[in-house]
Amino acid sequence: MKVSVKVLVSCLAALSMSTAMAQAKEERYKPNNELIVAIEPAKGQNPAEVELGKKLFFDPRLSRSGFISCNSCHNLSMGGTDNLKTSIGDKWSQGPINSPTVLNSSLNFVQFWDGRAANLQEQAGGPIANPLEMAFTHDLAVDILTSIPQYREEFKKTFNEDKITIEQITKALAAFEETLVTPNSRFDQWLGGKEDAITDQELRGYLLFKNSGCVACHNGAAVGGNSFQKMGVVEPYVTDNESAGRAGVSGKDADRMQFKVPTLRNVELTYPYFHDGAAATLSQAVDTMGRLQLGRKFSEEEVSDIVAFLKTLTGEQPSFTLPILPPSSDETPRANPWAK
Amino acid sequence: MKVSVKVLVSCLAALSMSTAMAQAKEERYKPNNELIVAIEPAKGQNPAEVELGKKLFFDPRLSRSGFISCNSCHNLSMGGTDNLKTSIGDKWSQGPINSPTVLNSSLNFVQFWDGRAANLQEQAGGPIANPLEMAFTHDLAVDILTSIPQYREEFKKTFNEDKITIEQITKALAAFEETLVTPNSRFDQWLGGKEDAITDQELRGYLLFKNSGCVACHNGAAVGGNSFQKMGVVEPYVTDNESAGRAGVSGKDADRMQFKVPTLRNVELTYPYFHDGAAATLSQAVDTMGRLQLGRKFSEEEVSDIVAFLKTLTGEQPSFTLPILPPSSDETPRANPWAK
C-alpha cells in the first residue's frame, strides 16, 4: 500500500481535529438540576370542554362588534399574541398594555400583567366585558350563544345544565387554553439529554443567562410567570405607559411597577416585549433587561448569544383544525359595529 | 291464534299508511337534468402554492395595521364571511359593501360584486391596497414579506424566482382560495341519486325555487356567480348603499344596480344578505327576492320551504390545520395601527 505523505498529514490533521472536537464536546456543560424545567404535554382536560372552548376562542360573536375574538389578540398563528405594542380593541381602541401570549398561560401563577385574575377561567371573562377590548357584557354574550341552537346543544352535552352561563363559557375557554402548551423545544430536548439539540453559541447564551442572574426570575417550566418583580430595579424604567402594575390591584405604593414576570417560552414569536411593548426586538429587550434589572451592560456578542439561547425556547406550536362555528339563528341579535 | 279487532285495525291502518308513504316516495320528484349541478372537489392546485397562500390568507402583516388579514372579513370559521352588513376595515372604517364569501369563489365568472376583477388572483390584490380595508400598498406588503427569512425561503422554493413579487403573493392566495370549495352538500347528494338526502319539505322548496324562476339566475355549480343581474327588476331596490354596481366599472347608466348574482352555496352561513347586507335572515332575503325580482309574494309556508331547501346547500367546510406564521425578523418594519 502506497500512501503519500500529503494524505497521511491530512489524515492525522483530521484525526487530531476530531479528537479536539470530541474533547470540546466532552467539556460542554451538561444539564444538572437546572432552574428551567421542560414543559409537559397537556393532559387531563375534558375533551368536550376543549372542543367547545376552541370554538368560543375563535368566535367574534363574544364581542360587541361581532368582529373581535380571543384569537384576534392572542393569535394562535402568531405565538398566541398580536405582535402589536398594545392591542386594537372595539372601535379601534388602543389597549392599555401589551397582550401577553396565551401559549403556556396555564403555567402562570396568576393571570394578566398585574395578576388580577387567579386563573385562566377568571381571566377569560375580562376581555369580553372590557370596553377597550371586546366591549360586550357577560349577559349579552350568554344571550347570543343561547340564541344559537348548535351551541345550546353543545353546552348542554358538555355541562349537563339547562342554561348557558358565563361560568360555562369561561370554563370551556380555560380548558381549551390549558391545551396550548408548547413542549419539545430544542432547549427542552437538551434538558432531556439530547446534547446536540442546541449549538455551542446557544449553550453559551444559556450559561450567561443563568450565571448573570436572568434565571433568578425567568425559571420553572414557563421560564417566568411565577412571581411579580419590579420593572426597573437598578435604574427606573422610563415609559409613557400608564400602568401601575401590581399597585393597581393591591393599592400599595410599594407595588408600583411590579409586574408578573412574563414567560420566555416562544419569545422569538411574541415580540414586541415588555408590558408597554416598547422593545421591538429580542436584542433590545435583552440589553434593557441587563441594564435595568441586573446593572450589567451586555456586549453585542453577549446579547447575540443570549438571543440565540432564547430562540431555543420555541416549542411545538398548537396544531388543530380551524374550528367551524355554528351559524346564528334568525333570533340571534345582529351586531352593529358602528352603533353609538 | 287470537287477534283482537283493535290490533287488526291498527295493523291495517299501519299497512295502509306505509303503502301511502311508499306511493308518496315513488311520486317524489327525482333529479332530471337540473340547472344546479354538484360541486366537484378541488384538484389540480400546486400544493406548495396552496400552503404558502394559506399562510398569507391568515397573515395580518399584509395590512397597514398588522391586524387585518384576508380571514378577518372572509372568515373560514364562518362560511368565508364576517357576518356583518359591511366589513370593518383599517381604523374601524365602514366598508362600502357586504363581504362576499370566499367559499366556492373560484366558481364565480368574475370577482367582486361589480365584477371588476377577472379572477381570484386579480381580486386578491384589491383589499390589500384598499384604504377602507387593509390600507396597505403592494410595495410595502412585498417589503414586509421579504424581510422575513422563512417567507423568502418558501417563496423561492415555490416560485423559483429571486425576489418576492405581488404577483407571487396573489397567485399563492388564489391557489389557496381555489381549494375552498364545499362539495357533498345534502342537495348535491340528492343530485347524485341519494333520494333521502333531502326531506319532503326541502324538495318542495327546491321545486318552488325552480318553478318560480329563482333558478334562472341561481344555477350552475355555485347556484349563482355566473351572470350580472339587476337588483330590483319588478320594483326598484331601496337602499342607502351607494354602490352603483356594474355601472361603476362600465360607466354605462344601463348597468346601474347590476350586480354579480351571489352564490347560494352555504347561504345558511353567509348572512346577512344582498350587496348592502340589508336582509338579516334568509326568510327576509327570500321574501324580498320574490317580490323584487319575480313580482311574486311568497306565502309564509312557501318562504319556509325555500329556506329549508337553501339550507341543504351547505357543503363540507374547508378542513385544515391552522397555519403557523413565520415570525418577523429584526429588520421587519413594525406596524403602528394608530399612526396618522
XYZ file of C-alpha atoms in Angstrom:
680
model
C 0.000 0.000 0.000
C 1.393 3.331 -1.036
C 0.290 6.323 0.980
C 1.586 9.784 0.136
C 2.905 11.983 2.899
C 0.294 14.560 1.979
C -2.574 12.145 2.527
C -1.022 10.963 5.767
C -0.713 14.516 7.059
C -4.312 15.228 6.097
C -5.442 12.122 7.906
C -3.508 12.973 11.029
C -4.836 16.538 10.953
C -8.369 15.245 10.595
C -7.845 12.773 13.415
C -6.427 15.418 15.719
C -9.287 17.781 14.851
C -11.904 15.168 15.623
C -10.130 14.429 18.919
C -10.173 18.133 19.745
C -13.839 18.283 18.847
C -14.552 15.254 20.963
C -12.774 16.917 23.871
C -14.729 20.136 23.287
C -17.907 18.047 23.241
C -16.884 16.369 26.456
C -16.217 19.722 28.042
C -19.623 21.070 27.069
C -21.802 21.809 30.034
C -24.488 19.208 30.627
C -27.867 19.792 32.322
C -27.532 19.429 36.062
C -30.535 20.391 38.173
C -31.321 23.439 36.039
C -33.796 26.035 37.274
C -35.614 25.856 33.953
C -37.584 22.648 33.532
C -39.123 21.050 30.465
C -42.775 21.632 29.584
C -45.013 18.622 29.936
C -47.606 17.958 27.201
C -51.125 18.983 28.195
C -53.269 16.293 29.712
C -56.339 15.758 31.815
C -58.584 18.272 30.062
C -62.174 17.322 29.338
C -62.297 16.825 25.541
C -65.841 18.182 25.183
C -64.895 21.348 27.087
C -61.752 21.737 24.968
C -63.678 21.458 21.684
C -66.320 23.900 22.841
C -63.667 26.272 24.200
C -61.829 26.172 20.870
C -64.959 27.351 19.057
C -65.543 30.101 21.629
C -61.905 31.210 21.362
C -62.432 31.848 17.655
C -65.960 33.257 17.919
C -66.190 37.038 17.361
C -69.809 36.995 18.485
C -68.443 37.236 22.035
C -67.648 40.882 21.188
C -69.991 43.851 20.770
C -68.897 44.357 17.176
C -69.085 40.725 16.124
C -65.538 41.227 14.813
C -63.103 40.590 17.676
C -62.462 37.139 19.086
C -59.967 35.923 21.685
C -57.820 34.875 18.729
C -57.713 38.467 17.413
C -55.227 39.500 20.112
C -53.985 36.058 21.183
C -53.474 34.859 17.627
C -52.505 31.198 17.615
C -50.881 31.619 14.201
C -48.516 34.162 15.771
C -47.274 32.789 19.072
C -50.554 33.498 20.847
C -50.110 37.282 20.546
C -50.974 40.079 18.095
C -47.376 41.246 17.708
C -48.521 44.819 18.378
C -47.258 47.141 21.137
C -50.717 47.215 22.633
C -53.849 45.672 21.208
C -56.572 47.012 18.975
C -59.955 46.782 20.652
C -63.558 47.735 19.945
C -63.822 50.759 17.600
C -60.044 50.595 17.095
C -59.419 51.445 20.751
C -55.799 51.454 21.790
C -55.344 48.909 24.539
C -53.511 49.959 27.698
C -50.992 47.105 27.773
C -49.221 44.542 25.607
C -51.250 41.357 25.042
C -49.419 38.521 26.784
C -49.205 35.226 24.930
C -51.888 32.671 25.651
C -49.361 29.908 24.956
C -48.379 28.156 28.195
C -50.504 30.659 30.102
C -51.765 27.760 32.206
C -48.265 27.708 33.735
C -48.551 31.289 35.047
C -49.127 31.537 38.808
C -51.693 34.320 38.180
C -53.119 35.907 35.034
C -52.761 39.392 33.468
C -49.600 41.514 33.837
C -50.841 42.699 37.220
C -52.066 39.307 38.371
C -55.631 40.474 38.904
C -57.053 37.080 37.881
C -56.225 33.987 39.886
C -56.558 31.582 36.968
C -57.452 31.186 33.308
C -61.163 30.857 33.923
C -61.197 34.107 35.871
C -59.095 35.766 33.167
C -61.356 34.701 30.318
C -64.264 36.846 31.420
C -62.139 40.014 31.488
C -61.637 40.925 27.827
C -65.249 40.086 26.877
C -66.517 42.888 29.124
C -63.597 45.338 28.786
C -64.770 48.442 26.851
C -61.327 48.769 25.236
C -61.286 45.128 24.157
C -64.390 43.154 23.186
C -66.692 45.726 24.811
C -69.550 43.327 25.428
C -71.310 42.227 28.600
C -71.427 38.745 30.049
C -75.225 38.765 29.831
C -75.231 39.708 26.146
C -72.592 37.075 25.391
C -74.769 34.455 27.091
C -77.824 35.702 25.152
C -76.009 35.428 21.824
C -74.845 31.867 22.455
C -78.243 30.860 23.816
C -79.866 32.003 20.564
C -77.750 29.523 18.568
C -79.241 26.003 18.563
C -75.960 24.150 17.951
C -74.315 25.966 20.854
C -77.288 25.227 23.113
C -76.916 21.556 22.298
C -73.142 21.520 22.744
C -73.245 23.358 26.090
C -75.982 21.016 27.285
C -73.955 17.966 26.258
C -70.788 19.362 27.827
C -72.093 20.709 31.127
C -75.411 18.908 31.531
C -77.116 22.057 32.787
C -80.283 23.664 31.494
C -78.920 27.082 30.704
C -75.742 28.501 29.233
C -73.881 30.586 31.822
C -70.816 32.803 31.714
C -69.142 30.333 34.074
C -69.556 27.573 31.492
C -68.210 29.868 28.766
C -65.095 30.783 30.723
C -64.603 27.216 31.914
C -64.603 25.947 28.328
C -62.244 28.725 27.233
C -59.869 27.873 30.076
C -59.996 24.164 29.217
C -59.000 24.943 25.628
C -56.270 27.340 26.751
C -54.833 24.682 29.054
C -54.085 22.610 25.964
C -51.992 25.427 24.479
C -48.663 24.335 25.876
C -45.610 24.110 23.630
C -43.469 21.136 24.627
C -40.378 19.723 22.957
C -38.464 22.946 22.287
C -34.819 22.426 21.420
C -33.894 23.636 24.888
C -36.202 21.074 26.466
C -34.638 18.392 24.290
C -31.245 19.468 25.611
C -32.585 19.353 29.172
C -33.741 15.839 28.386
C -30.231 14.766 27.427
C -30.094 15.400 23.674
C -26.765 17.186 23.769
C -26.689 18.366 20.158
C -30.172 19.881 20.320
C -28.570 23.264 20.949
C -25.431 24.763 19.399
C -22.339 25.949 21.208
C -23.473 29.555 20.866
C -26.909 28.742 22.247
C -25.339 26.917 25.197
C -23.021 29.876 25.817
C -26.063 32.129 25.771
C -27.861 29.888 28.236
C -24.942 29.801 30.646
C -24.689 33.587 30.503
C -28.473 33.860 31.039
C -28.077 31.608 34.039
C -24.893 32.968 35.548
C -25.670 36.648 35.100
C -28.897 36.232 37.049
C -31.695 36.356 34.420
C -32.741 32.903 35.582
C -33.468 34.226 39.081
C -36.819 35.480 37.750
C -37.142 33.569 34.493
C -37.222 29.984 35.696
C -39.546 26.997 36.003
C -41.425 25.373 33.169
C -42.615 28.692 31.742
C -39.206 30.389 32.162
C -41.099 33.086 34.052
C -44.707 33.516 35.061
C -44.213 32.547 38.702
C -43.509 35.826 40.525
C -44.087 39.568 40.480
C -40.946 41.647 40.015
C -40.239 45.311 39.748
C -39.666 46.605 36.223
C -36.584 48.783 36.712
C -34.567 47.512 39.676
C -31.202 49.169 39.129
C -32.495 52.055 37.029
C -36.116 53.192 36.747
C -37.974 52.092 33.631
C -38.986 55.119 31.557
C -42.264 54.694 29.708
C -45.342 56.618 28.611
C -47.457 53.619 29.580
C -49.701 54.440 32.498
C -49.966 51.001 34.054
C -49.021 50.964 37.721
C -48.594 47.186 37.661
C -49.460 45.261 40.785
C -50.169 48.512 42.667
C -53.334 48.840 40.577
C -54.615 45.706 42.273
C -53.130 45.954 45.774
C -53.361 49.734 46.148
C -49.921 49.644 47.762
C -47.358 52.142 46.577
C -44.621 49.562 47.106
C -46.189 47.527 44.306
C -45.795 50.261 41.693
C -44.199 48.867 38.521
C -44.332 45.344 39.905
C -45.442 43.096 37.041
C -45.799 39.386 36.617
C -42.562 38.159 35.071
C -43.570 37.123 31.534
C -42.853 33.650 30.218
C -39.926 33.445 27.818
C -41.300 30.350 26.111
C -41.712 31.106 22.352
C -40.305 34.574 22.982
C -38.989 34.557 19.411
C -42.656 34.755 18.311
C -44.094 37.122 20.913
C -42.461 40.470 20.001
C -42.684 43.301 20.864
C -41.638 42.971 24.506
C -42.422 44.368 27.974
C -45.798 45.459 29.322
C -45.679 48.531 27.077
C -44.356 46.669 24.039
C -41.505 49.180 23.851
C -38.766 46.717 22.891
C -39.271 45.847 19.234
C -36.605 43.154 19.092
C -35.178 40.489 21.366
C -31.768 42.203 21.278
C -33.282 45.418 22.602
C -35.164 43.527 25.277
C -32.044 41.665 26.461
C -29.987 44.866 26.522
C -32.642 46.721 28.527
C -33.159 43.868 30.976
C -29.404 43.591 31.564
C -29.039 47.275 32.351
C -32.260 47.878 34.295
C -32.640 44.635 36.202
C -29.043 43.461 36.631
C -26.989 46.636 36.275
C -24.998 44.902 33.561
C -24.240 46.171 30.090
C -24.045 43.054 27.919
C -21.648 43.275 24.972
C -23.055 42.871 21.481
C -21.716 39.336 21.390
C -23.258 38.507 24.746
C -26.614 39.865 23.631
C -26.346 37.817 20.483
C -25.563 34.652 22.493
C -28.486 35.182 24.862
C -30.848 35.859 21.944
C -29.620 32.651 20.306
C -30.432 30.782 23.529
C -33.850 32.405 23.829
C -34.775 31.168 20.357
C -34.232 27.579 21.534
C -37.294 28.072 23.770
C -39.670 27.943 20.800
C -41.700 24.785 21.262
C -44.183 22.831 19.221
C -46.973 25.213 18.336
C -50.609 24.187 18.851
C -51.780 22.072 15.945
C -55.501 21.718 15.361
C -58.115 22.034 12.666
C -59.616 25.501 12.329
C -62.987 25.249 14.074
C -66.187 25.787 12.105
C -68.620 27.915 14.110
C -72.327 27.198 14.352
C -74.357 29.795 12.426
C -76.541 32.362 14.124
C -80.272 31.714 14.032
C -82.948 34.171 12.978
C -83.292 35.012 16.682
C -79.617 35.875 17.183
C -79.133 39.632 17.650
C -77.089 41.052 14.738
C -74.032 43.115 15.643
C -73.743 46.732 14.600
C -70.078 47.669 14.916
C -70.803 51.355 14.298
C -73.623 51.767 16.799
C -73.044 54.667 19.184
C -104.374 -17.540 17.302
C -106.475 -14.851 18.823
C -106.247 -11.380 17.360
C -108.370 -8.587 18.744
C -110.253 -6.350 16.368
C -108.397 -3.404 17.780
C -104.999 -4.854 16.912
C -106.210 -5.833 13.496
C -107.467 -2.330 12.792
C -104.140 -0.875 13.954
C -102.249 -3.245 11.687
C -104.384 -2.416 8.709
C -104.015 1.295 9.396
C -100.247 0.928 9.630
C -100.150 -1.114 6.436
C -102.222 1.379 4.558
C -100.091 4.244 5.847
C -96.884 2.557 4.773
C -98.377 1.913 1.347
C -99.337 5.567 1.118
C -95.834 6.556 2.135
C -94.330 4.207 -0.411
C -96.530 5.761 -3.058
C -95.538 9.253 -1.903
C -91.900 8.176 -2.091
C -92.440 6.850 -5.591
C -94.093 10.070 -6.590
C -91.231 12.175 -5.271
C -89.516 14.174 -7.944
C -86.127 12.788 -8.948
C -83.202 14.770 -10.367
C -83.526 15.120 -14.126
C -81.091 17.436 -15.873
C -81.291 20.042 -13.140
C -79.869 23.536 -13.734
C -77.975 23.274 -10.448
C -75.034 20.900 -10.639
C -72.940 19.307 -7.914
C -69.654 20.895 -6.797
C -66.568 18.911 -7.678
C -63.811 18.615 -5.045
C -60.838 20.937 -5.688
C -57.997 19.477 -7.656
C -55.001 20.455 -9.713
C -53.657 23.161 -7.389
C -49.936 23.331 -6.765
C -49.525 22.124 -3.142
C -46.624 24.489 -2.382
C -48.644 27.469 -3.628
C -51.645 26.348 -1.583
C -49.629 26.052 1.632
C -47.999 29.436 1.099
C -51.326 31.004 0.162
C -52.903 29.612 3.320
C -50.289 31.360 5.452
C -50.753 34.615 3.534
C -54.536 34.362 3.884
C -54.111 34.363 7.676
C -51.263 36.895 7.833
C -52.303 40.336 9.168
C -48.911 41.733 8.183
C -50.393 42.230 4.711
C -52.330 45.139 6.265
C -51.082 48.568 7.377
C -52.173 47.920 10.952
C -50.746 44.421 11.243
C -54.211 43.439 12.491
C -56.394 42.638 9.475
C -55.907 39.532 7.363
C -57.940 38.126 4.487
C -59.505 35.837 7.082
C -60.760 38.832 9.102
C -63.540 39.512 6.593
C -63.605 36.159 4.791
C -63.564 34.159 7.996
C -63.248 30.457 7.226
C -64.794 29.601 10.588
C -67.930 31.485 9.494
C -68.745 30.478 5.951
C -65.948 32.596 4.482
C -67.636 35.864 5.527
C -67.660 38.204 8.539
C -71.433 38.014 9.015
C -71.563 41.816 9.156
C -73.618 44.113 6.893
C -70.442 45.633 5.542
C -66.928 44.956 6.741
C -64.717 46.637 9.308
C -61.508 47.899 7.745
C -58.412 49.830 8.750
C -59.097 52.210 11.682
C -62.599 50.699 12.010
C -63.585 52.046 8.583
C -67.029 51.060 7.442
C -66.709 49.134 4.212
C -68.922 50.127 1.284
C -70.333 46.686 0.537
C -71.076 43.285 2.061
C -68.079 40.912 2.012
C -68.929 38.055 -0.327
C -67.968 34.576 0.788
C -64.604 33.269 -0.343
C -66.061 29.732 -0.336
C -66.518 28.464 -3.898
C -65.401 31.876 -5.176
C -63.328 30.056 -7.796
C -66.666 29.150 -9.404
C -67.638 32.821 -9.941
C -67.297 34.025 -13.540
C -65.786 37.298 -12.270
C -64.857 38.592 -8.793
C -66.313 41.345 -6.554
C -69.993 42.330 -6.597
C -69.346 44.539 -9.624
C -67.093 42.060 -11.402
C -64.140 44.430 -11.553
C -61.636 41.572 -11.201
C -61.462 38.866 -13.833
C -60.243 36.161 -11.489
C -59.153 35.342 -7.950
C -55.560 36.408 -8.478
C -56.677 39.811 -9.710
C -59.107 40.065 -6.790
C -56.523 39.240 -4.143
C -54.537 42.427 -4.690
C -57.569 44.655 -4.176
C -58.247 44.555 -0.429
C -54.533 44.791 0.453
C -54.342 48.253 -1.110
C -57.897 49.456 -0.391
C -57.757 52.313 2.180
C -61.054 51.129 3.700
C -59.849 47.543 4.016
C -56.226 46.559 4.667
C -54.962 50.043 3.696
C -51.505 48.899 2.701
C -49.598 49.136 -0.586
C -48.379 46.264 -2.709
C -44.788 47.512 -2.353
C -44.974 47.606 1.444
C -46.560 44.155 1.541
C -43.700 42.814 -0.579
C -41.153 44.578 1.686
C -42.666 43.033 4.811
C -42.610 39.501 3.429
C -39.111 39.978 2.007
C -37.845 40.894 5.484
C -38.937 37.515 6.855
C -36.364 34.764 6.198
C -38.820 31.842 6.277
C -41.081 33.564 3.750
C -38.106 34.357 1.489
C -37.212 30.681 1.519
C -40.766 29.482 0.947
C -41.400 31.888 -1.946
C -38.077 30.895 -3.521
C -38.936 27.210 -3.190
C -42.444 27.759 -4.558
C -41.795 30.120 -7.464
C -38.078 29.657 -8.106
C -37.558 33.370 -8.634
C -35.055 35.632 -6.907
C -37.464 38.157 -5.482
C -40.873 38.105 -3.869
C -43.417 39.947 -6.032
C -47.045 40.944 -5.604
C -47.892 38.603 -8.473
C -46.481 35.662 -6.490
C -48.404 36.762 -3.402
C -51.727 36.985 -5.243
C -51.038 33.778 -7.158
C -50.483 31.856 -3.918
C -53.595 33.411 -2.353
C -55.647 32.419 -5.392
C -54.254 28.873 -5.315
C -55.347 28.515 -1.680
C -58.743 30.044 -2.382
C -59.292 27.604 -5.241
C -59.202 24.806 -2.662
C -62.053 26.396 -0.698
C -64.884 24.566 -2.399
C -67.599 22.880 -0.358
C -68.678 19.636 -2.027
C -71.052 16.977 -0.793
C -73.902 19.156 0.450
C -77.133 17.280 1.066
C -78.526 18.801 -2.100
C -75.553 17.532 -4.107
C -76.069 14.094 -2.581
C -79.659 14.234 -3.754
C -78.495 15.317 -7.224
C -76.201 12.288 -7.128
C -79.126 9.953 -6.529
C -79.349 9.710 -2.736
C -83.069 10.267 -2.576
C -83.398 10.588 1.200
C -80.617 13.186 1.456
C -83.298 15.867 1.487
C -86.691 15.893 3.186
C -90.062 16.322 1.557
C -90.169 19.948 2.664
C -86.715 20.635 1.267
C -87.703 19.041 -2.042
C -90.889 21.119 -2.107
C -88.756 24.198 -1.500
C -86.417 23.226 -4.312
C -89.237 22.679 -6.785
C -90.717 26.048 -5.870
C -87.278 27.674 -6.213
C -87.006 26.071 -9.619
C -90.511 26.579 -10.914
C -90.977 30.135 -9.701
C -87.856 31.224 -11.578
C -85.176 31.728 -8.889
C -83.089 29.140 -10.694
C -82.969 31.329 -13.811
C -80.180 33.330 -12.142
C -79.115 30.994 -9.331
C -77.894 27.981 -11.240
C -74.726 26.064 -12.080
C -72.290 24.604 -9.574
C -72.236 27.773 -7.470
C -76.029 28.284 -7.625
C -75.208 31.787 -8.862
C -71.971 33.580 -9.640
C -72.270 33.284 -13.399
C -74.089 36.447 -14.535
C -74.802 40.073 -13.701
C -78.433 40.834 -12.939
C -80.306 43.901 -11.941
C -81.171 44.188 -8.252
C -84.804 45.259 -8.400
C -86.398 44.044 -11.623
C -90.100 44.336 -10.860
C -89.759 47.002 -8.166
C -86.712 49.183 -7.537
C -84.472 48.140 -4.648
C -84.467 50.834 -1.963
C -81.158 51.161 -0.108
C -78.843 53.721 1.475
C -75.898 51.862 -0.025
C -74.163 53.967 -2.628
C -72.810 51.222 -4.833
C -73.836 51.622 -8.467
C -72.957 48.007 -9.192
C -71.616 47.158 -12.620
C -72.104 50.779 -13.766
C -69.150 51.717 -11.543
C -66.959 49.603 -13.808
C -68.565 50.067 -17.220
C -69.605 53.686 -16.790
C -72.886 52.812 -18.524
C -76.082 54.002 -16.941
C -77.818 50.822 -18.098
C -75.568 48.884 -15.717
C -76.767 50.720 -12.619
C -77.708 48.252 -9.877
C -76.463 45.343 -11.947
C -74.574 43.064 -9.568
C -72.969 39.683 -9.892
C -75.552 37.153 -8.754
C -74.150 35.807 -5.486
C -73.606 32.096 -4.944
C -76.217 30.439 -2.740
C -73.836 27.695 -1.657
C -73.565 27.752 2.170
C -76.060 30.604 2.244
C -77.162 29.412 5.684
C -73.742 30.591 6.925
C -73.262 33.790 4.928
C -75.875 36.120 6.447
C -76.647 38.997 6.192
C -77.675 39.075 2.528
C -77.530 41.336 -0.541
C -74.745 43.741 -1.517
C -75.782 46.071 1.316
C -76.296 43.310 3.854
C -79.809 44.624 4.448
C -81.537 41.242 4.781
C -80.664 39.842 8.189
C -82.264 36.450 7.670
C -82.827 34.006 4.843
C -86.580 34.424 5.175
C -86.283 38.160 4.605
C -83.980 37.597 1.644
C -86.341 35.086 0.004
C -89.339 37.361 0.537
C -87.533 40.378 -0.957
C -86.180 38.431 -3.919
C -89.639 37.051 -4.681
C -91.261 40.472 -4.702
C -88.498 42.491 -6.380
C -87.141 40.025 -8.893
C -90.141 37.849 -9.668
C -93.114 40.010 -8.747
C -94.345 37.208 -6.531
C -95.335 37.367 -2.916
C -94.398 34.004 -1.430
C -96.623 32.809 1.416
C -95.032 32.178 4.797
C -95.121 28.471 4.112
C -93.510 28.916 0.712
C -90.750 31.060 2.204
C -90.213 28.433 4.852
C -89.960 25.685 2.212
C -87.470 27.629 0.105
C -85.377 28.429 3.181
C -85.395 24.739 4.084
C -84.126 23.943 0.578
C -81.441 26.650 0.739
C -80.056 25.096 3.916
C -79.412 21.857 2.009
C -76.776 23.785 0.021
C -74.373 23.850 2.988
C -71.419 21.724 1.953
C -68.357 20.326 3.630
C -66.487 23.266 5.085
C -62.739 23.635 4.496
C -60.841 21.468 6.941
C -57.188 22.261 7.563
C -54.739 22.871 10.354
C -54.468 26.487 11.472
C -51.274 27.742 9.827
C -48.359 28.886 11.977
C -46.857 32.069 10.542
C -43.114 32.690 10.293
C -42.010 35.351 12.790
C -40.871 38.807 11.732
C -37.123 39.419 11.827
C -35.384 42.372 13.468
C -35.489 44.033 10.034
C -39.249 43.687 9.585
C -40.977 47.073 9.890
C -43.261 47.111 12.944
C -46.861 48.163 12.381
C -48.296 51.195 14.135
C -52.072 50.895 13.888
C -52.592 54.409 15.272
C -50.156 56.257 13.002
C -51.755 59.227 11.217
